[in-house]
XYZ file of C-alpha atoms in Angstrom:
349
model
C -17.784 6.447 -0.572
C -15.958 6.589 -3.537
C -17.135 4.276 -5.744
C -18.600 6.757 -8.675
C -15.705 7.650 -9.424
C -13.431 5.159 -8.675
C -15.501 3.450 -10.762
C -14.466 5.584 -13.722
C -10.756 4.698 -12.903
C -11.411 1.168 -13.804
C -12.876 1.941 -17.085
C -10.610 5.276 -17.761
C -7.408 2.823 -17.068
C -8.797 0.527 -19.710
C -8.633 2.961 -22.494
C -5.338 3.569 -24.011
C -4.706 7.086 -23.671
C -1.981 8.757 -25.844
C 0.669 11.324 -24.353
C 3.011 11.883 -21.895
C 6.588 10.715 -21.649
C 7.680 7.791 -18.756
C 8.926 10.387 -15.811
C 12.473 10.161 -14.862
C 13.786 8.531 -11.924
C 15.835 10.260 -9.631
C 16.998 9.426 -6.370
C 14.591 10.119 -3.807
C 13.675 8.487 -0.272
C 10.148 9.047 1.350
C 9.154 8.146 4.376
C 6.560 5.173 5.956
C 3.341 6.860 6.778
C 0.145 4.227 8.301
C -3.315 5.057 9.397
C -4.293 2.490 11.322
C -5.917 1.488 14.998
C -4.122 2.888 17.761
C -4.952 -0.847 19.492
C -5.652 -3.932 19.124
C -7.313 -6.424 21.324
C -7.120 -3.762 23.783
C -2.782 -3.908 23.074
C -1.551 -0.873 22.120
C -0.779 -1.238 18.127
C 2.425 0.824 17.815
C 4.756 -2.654 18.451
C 3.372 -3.713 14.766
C 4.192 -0.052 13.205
C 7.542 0.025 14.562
C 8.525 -3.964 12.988
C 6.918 -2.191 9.708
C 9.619 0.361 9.815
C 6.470 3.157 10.320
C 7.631 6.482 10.862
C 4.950 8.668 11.100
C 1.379 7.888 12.252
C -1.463 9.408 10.914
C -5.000 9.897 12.665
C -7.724 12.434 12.661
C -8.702 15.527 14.708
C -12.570 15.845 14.411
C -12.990 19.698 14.985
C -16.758 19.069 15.498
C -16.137 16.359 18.532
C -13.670 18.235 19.997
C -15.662 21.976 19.945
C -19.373 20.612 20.232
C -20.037 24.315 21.420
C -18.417 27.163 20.531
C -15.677 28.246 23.219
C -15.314 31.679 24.559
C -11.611 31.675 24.354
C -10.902 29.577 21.095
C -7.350 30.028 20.485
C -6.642 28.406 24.248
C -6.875 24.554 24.648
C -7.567 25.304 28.209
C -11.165 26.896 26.715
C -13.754 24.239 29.021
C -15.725 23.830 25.500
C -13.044 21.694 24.581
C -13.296 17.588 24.897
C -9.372 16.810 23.695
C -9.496 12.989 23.077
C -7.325 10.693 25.237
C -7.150 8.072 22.408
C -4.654 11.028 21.176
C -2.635 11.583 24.052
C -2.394 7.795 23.978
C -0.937 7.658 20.366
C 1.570 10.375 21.107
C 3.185 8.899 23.783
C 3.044 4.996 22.031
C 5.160 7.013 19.083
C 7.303 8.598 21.235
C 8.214 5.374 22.968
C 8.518 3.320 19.174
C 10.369 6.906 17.731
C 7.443 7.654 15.153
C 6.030 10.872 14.185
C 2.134 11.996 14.612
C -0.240 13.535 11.725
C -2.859 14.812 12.837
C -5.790 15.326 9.874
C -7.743 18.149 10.987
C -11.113 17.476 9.520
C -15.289 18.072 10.281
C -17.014 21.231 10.982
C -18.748 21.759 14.162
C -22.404 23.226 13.742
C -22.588 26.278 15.563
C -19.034 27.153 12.549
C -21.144 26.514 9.626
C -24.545 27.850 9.803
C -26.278 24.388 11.460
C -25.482 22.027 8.702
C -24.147 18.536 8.331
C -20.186 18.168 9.862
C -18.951 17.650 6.165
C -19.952 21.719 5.147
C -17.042 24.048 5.549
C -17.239 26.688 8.012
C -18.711 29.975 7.002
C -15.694 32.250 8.429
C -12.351 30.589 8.498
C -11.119 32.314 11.285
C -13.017 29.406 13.708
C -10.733 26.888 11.669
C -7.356 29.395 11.944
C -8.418 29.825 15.737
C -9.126 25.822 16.426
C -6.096 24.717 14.637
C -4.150 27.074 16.648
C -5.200 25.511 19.808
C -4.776 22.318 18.788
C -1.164 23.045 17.906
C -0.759 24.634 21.843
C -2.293 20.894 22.947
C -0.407 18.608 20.793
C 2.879 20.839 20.807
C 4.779 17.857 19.567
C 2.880 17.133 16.731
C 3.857 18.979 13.880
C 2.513 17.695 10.870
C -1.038 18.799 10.532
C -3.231 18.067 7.217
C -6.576 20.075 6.347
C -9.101 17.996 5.520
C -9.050 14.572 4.440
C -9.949 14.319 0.059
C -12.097 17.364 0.025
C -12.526 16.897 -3.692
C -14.770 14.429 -2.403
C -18.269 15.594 -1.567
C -18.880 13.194 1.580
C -16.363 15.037 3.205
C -16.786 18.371 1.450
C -20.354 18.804 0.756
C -19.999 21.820 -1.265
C -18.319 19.811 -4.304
C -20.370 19.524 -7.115
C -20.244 16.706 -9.535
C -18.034 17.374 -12.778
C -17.862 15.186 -15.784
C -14.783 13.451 -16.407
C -15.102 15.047 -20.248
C -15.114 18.573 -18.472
C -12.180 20.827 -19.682
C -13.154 23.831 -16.986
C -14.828 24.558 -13.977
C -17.982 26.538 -14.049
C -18.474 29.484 -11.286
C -20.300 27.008 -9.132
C -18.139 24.537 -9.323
C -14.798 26.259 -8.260
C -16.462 27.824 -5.362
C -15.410 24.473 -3.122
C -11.635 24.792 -3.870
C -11.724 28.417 -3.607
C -13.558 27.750 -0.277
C -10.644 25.222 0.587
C -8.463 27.285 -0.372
C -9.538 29.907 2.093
C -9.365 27.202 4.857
C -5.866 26.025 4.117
C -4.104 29.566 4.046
C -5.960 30.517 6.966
C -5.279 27.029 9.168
C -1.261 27.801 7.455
C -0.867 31.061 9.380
C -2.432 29.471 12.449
C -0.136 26.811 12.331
C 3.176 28.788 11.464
C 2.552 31.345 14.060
C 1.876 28.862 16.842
C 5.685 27.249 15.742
C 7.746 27.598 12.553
C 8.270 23.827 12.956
C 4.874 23.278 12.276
C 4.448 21.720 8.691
C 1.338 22.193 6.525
C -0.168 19.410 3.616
C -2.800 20.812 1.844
C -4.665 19.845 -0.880
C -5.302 15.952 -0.081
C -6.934 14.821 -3.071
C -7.658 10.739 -4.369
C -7.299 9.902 -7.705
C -10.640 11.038 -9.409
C -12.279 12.881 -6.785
C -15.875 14.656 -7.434
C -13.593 17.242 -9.110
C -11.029 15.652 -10.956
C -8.024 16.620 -9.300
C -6.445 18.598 -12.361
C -9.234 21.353 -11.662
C -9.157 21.300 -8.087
C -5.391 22.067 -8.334
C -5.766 24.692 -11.151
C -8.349 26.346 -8.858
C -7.221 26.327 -5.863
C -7.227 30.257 -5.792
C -7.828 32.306 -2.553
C -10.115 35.602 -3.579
C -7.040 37.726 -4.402
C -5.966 35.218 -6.943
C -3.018 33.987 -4.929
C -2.156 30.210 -4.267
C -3.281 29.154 -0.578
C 0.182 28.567 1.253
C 1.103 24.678 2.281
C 4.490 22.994 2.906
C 3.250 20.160 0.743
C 0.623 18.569 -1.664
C -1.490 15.589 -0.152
C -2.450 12.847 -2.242
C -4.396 9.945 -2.161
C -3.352 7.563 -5.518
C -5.431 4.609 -5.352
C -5.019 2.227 -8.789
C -6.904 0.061 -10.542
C -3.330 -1.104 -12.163
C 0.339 -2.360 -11.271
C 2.416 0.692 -10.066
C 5.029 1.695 -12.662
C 6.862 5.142 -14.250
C 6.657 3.755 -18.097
C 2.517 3.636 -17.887
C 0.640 5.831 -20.118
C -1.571 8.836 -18.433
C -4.743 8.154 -16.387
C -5.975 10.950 -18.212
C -9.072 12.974 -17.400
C -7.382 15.102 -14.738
C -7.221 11.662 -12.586
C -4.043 11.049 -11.133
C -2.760 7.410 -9.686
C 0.446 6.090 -8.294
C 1.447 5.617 -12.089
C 0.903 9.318 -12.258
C 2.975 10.422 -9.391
C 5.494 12.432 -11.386
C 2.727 13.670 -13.512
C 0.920 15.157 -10.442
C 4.095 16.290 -9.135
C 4.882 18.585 -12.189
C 1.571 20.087 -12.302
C 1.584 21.068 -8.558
C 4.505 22.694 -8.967
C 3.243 24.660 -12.227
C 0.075 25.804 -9.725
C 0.768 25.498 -6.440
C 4.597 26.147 -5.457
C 5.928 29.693 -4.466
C 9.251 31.192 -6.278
C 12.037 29.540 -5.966
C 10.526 26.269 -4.223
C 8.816 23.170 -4.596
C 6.773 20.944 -3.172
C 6.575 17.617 -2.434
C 4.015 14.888 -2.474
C 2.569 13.503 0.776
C 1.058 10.155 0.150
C -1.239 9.765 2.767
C -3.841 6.844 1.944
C -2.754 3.666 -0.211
C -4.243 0.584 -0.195
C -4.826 -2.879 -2.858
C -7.896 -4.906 -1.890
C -7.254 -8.834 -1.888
C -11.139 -9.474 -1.619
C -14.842 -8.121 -2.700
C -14.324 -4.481 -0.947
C -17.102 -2.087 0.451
C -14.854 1.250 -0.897
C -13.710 -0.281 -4.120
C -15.039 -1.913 -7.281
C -11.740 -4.018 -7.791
C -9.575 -6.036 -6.110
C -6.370 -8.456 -6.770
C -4.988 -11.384 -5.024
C -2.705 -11.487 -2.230
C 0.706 -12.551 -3.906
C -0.335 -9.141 -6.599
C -0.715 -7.322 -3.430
C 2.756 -8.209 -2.573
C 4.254 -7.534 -6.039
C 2.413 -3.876 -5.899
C 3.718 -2.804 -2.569
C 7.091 -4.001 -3.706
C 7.030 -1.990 -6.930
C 5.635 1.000 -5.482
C 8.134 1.173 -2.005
C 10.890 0.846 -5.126
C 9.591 3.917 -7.111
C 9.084 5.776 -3.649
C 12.543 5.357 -3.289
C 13.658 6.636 -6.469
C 10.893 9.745 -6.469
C 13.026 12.657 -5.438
C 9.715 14.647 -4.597
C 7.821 12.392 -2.745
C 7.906 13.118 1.169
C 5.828 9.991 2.211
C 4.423 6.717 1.462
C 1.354 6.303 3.602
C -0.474 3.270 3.813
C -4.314 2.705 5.180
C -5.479 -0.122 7.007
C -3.622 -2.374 9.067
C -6.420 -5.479 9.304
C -9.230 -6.168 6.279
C -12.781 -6.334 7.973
C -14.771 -9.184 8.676
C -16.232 -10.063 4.785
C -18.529 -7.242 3.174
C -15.957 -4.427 4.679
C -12.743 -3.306 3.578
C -10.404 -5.440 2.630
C -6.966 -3.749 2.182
C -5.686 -4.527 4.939
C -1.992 -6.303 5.368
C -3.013 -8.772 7.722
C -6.624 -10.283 8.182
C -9.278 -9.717 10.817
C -7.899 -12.859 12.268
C -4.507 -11.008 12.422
C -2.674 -13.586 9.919
């Protein structure tokens, strides 16, 4: 869950914090990304992405579902200790019929990769990652945007992180070893991917707006052992907010980075992360505004602010030159005590 530090956002964005100049607007675009069911009321739920205007939909790839035993030939998809889901093959051709694009999130480590421990450790030799990602790109061969890892700053999904004060300037030894470990993963699962097809794009990173590291250190660490930058096509973000979108709003601060902060984050990816000559965009993968009591976060707003958020952040989107995407999560709220960011209720109004 995120609530520590999500938490922190809600008093952080309460303090005025000096600094930092309103970004510029520039022309930009961005496309409509949605995590959400695949159906409905046993419907297939691609007819609702497609009146959205959805263009690319995003679901997971559990590594440790797929490979519950290690195969013997783990760069084939053919390898029997493979369980490919159907749900999967069911989503591809639902997006190919309603013209969408598939992300698949590449994300859990099977035991027998990671020394016997919980899914959420990394695996103790990459190579089972750069082999499995391979295979899944030889399965899904017209999928090619692939993500690695969903918020590992995050320690439920990255059990390595350890917890760093929002005062922290600098990351001790201990605590850089998870995005050096990431690190590691990403390049590795980037040469998979690239030599499998050139076509295949790469978002990396995939931090949320405080994360268990605050995302200014994971970036500035995100070092592979040679002291190189890990290789993506672009950054991943998650920029939940506590506050109304805008460019003119004064830093988060404290390494945290929200959808106020876009252009913020943007610069300093670019500083760390981008090779000569290029840069990167931002891949906005989860975004979502509560309208009720929520079981992920300690805020919410009311419907008609839901509204006026979307609106004002689909209008900065478009006038972001570097963002890629603008990905939204959660189609329906839950019943009462789950979460409640969805656009339509569990009743489907």
């Amino acid at each position: 869950m995120r609530l520590r530090t999500i938490a922190a956002l809600v008093v952080v964005t309460a303090v005025v914090i000096t600094g930092g100049a309103s970004p510029a607007l520039a022309e930009g675009g961005g496309l409509k990304a949605f995590w959400g069911p695949i159906t409905w009321n046993g419907q297939s739920a691609f007819p609702v992405y497609h009146d959205l205007g959805v263009n690319i939909y995003q679901t997971g790839l559990d590594w440790s579902t797929v490979a519950p035993r290690r195969p013997h030939d783990p760069g084939n998809p053919s390898d029997p200790a493979y369980q490919w889901p159907a749900d999967i093959d069911y989503a591809l051709r639902q997006a190919s019929l309603y013209h969408m694009r598939v992300l698949l999130q590449v994300v859990t480590t099977p035991s027998w990769a990671n020394g016997g421990r919980a899914y959420n450790y990394p695996p103790t030799d990459v190579r089972d990652l750069a082999d499995f990602v391979a295979a899944a790109a030889r399965r899904y061969p017209a999928v090619h945007l692939w993500m690695i890892w969903g918020e590992p700053d995050r320690q439920a999904t990255f059990a390595i992180d350890k917890a760093v004060p929002y005062t922290q300037r600098a990351l001790t030894p201990a605590q850089a070893r998870a995005p050096h470990v990431y690190a590691q993963m990403l390049d590795a699962s980037y040469g998979a991917l690239k030599a499998v097809s050139k076509s295949n794009m790469v978002i990396g990173g995939n931090t949320y707006t405080t994360g268990y590291i605050p995302v200014k250190l994971w970036i500035e660490n995100l070092r592979l052992p040679n002291g190189r930058r890990p290789r993506m096509d672009m950054y991943g973000h998650n920029p939940f907010t506590s506050r109304e979108p805008s460019a003119n709003k004064r830093p988060t601060g404290y390494g945290y980075y929200d959808f106020s902060d876009l252009a913020r984050l943007s610069q300093l990816v670019n500083q760390y992360l981008a090779p000569p000559r290029h840069k990167l965009k931002i891949f906005i993968s989860e975004w979502t505004i509560p309208t009720a009591p929520d079981s992920e976060f300690p805020y919410y707003v009311t419907r008609a602010a839901q509204a006026r958020w979307i609106t004002r952040a689909w209008w900065l989107v478009h006038h972001w030159s570097f963002i890629y995407a603008f990905g939204w999560i959660h189609l329906y709220d839950d019943p009462p005590g789950g979460s409640m960011g969805g656009l339509l209720s569990h009743r489907g109004v």
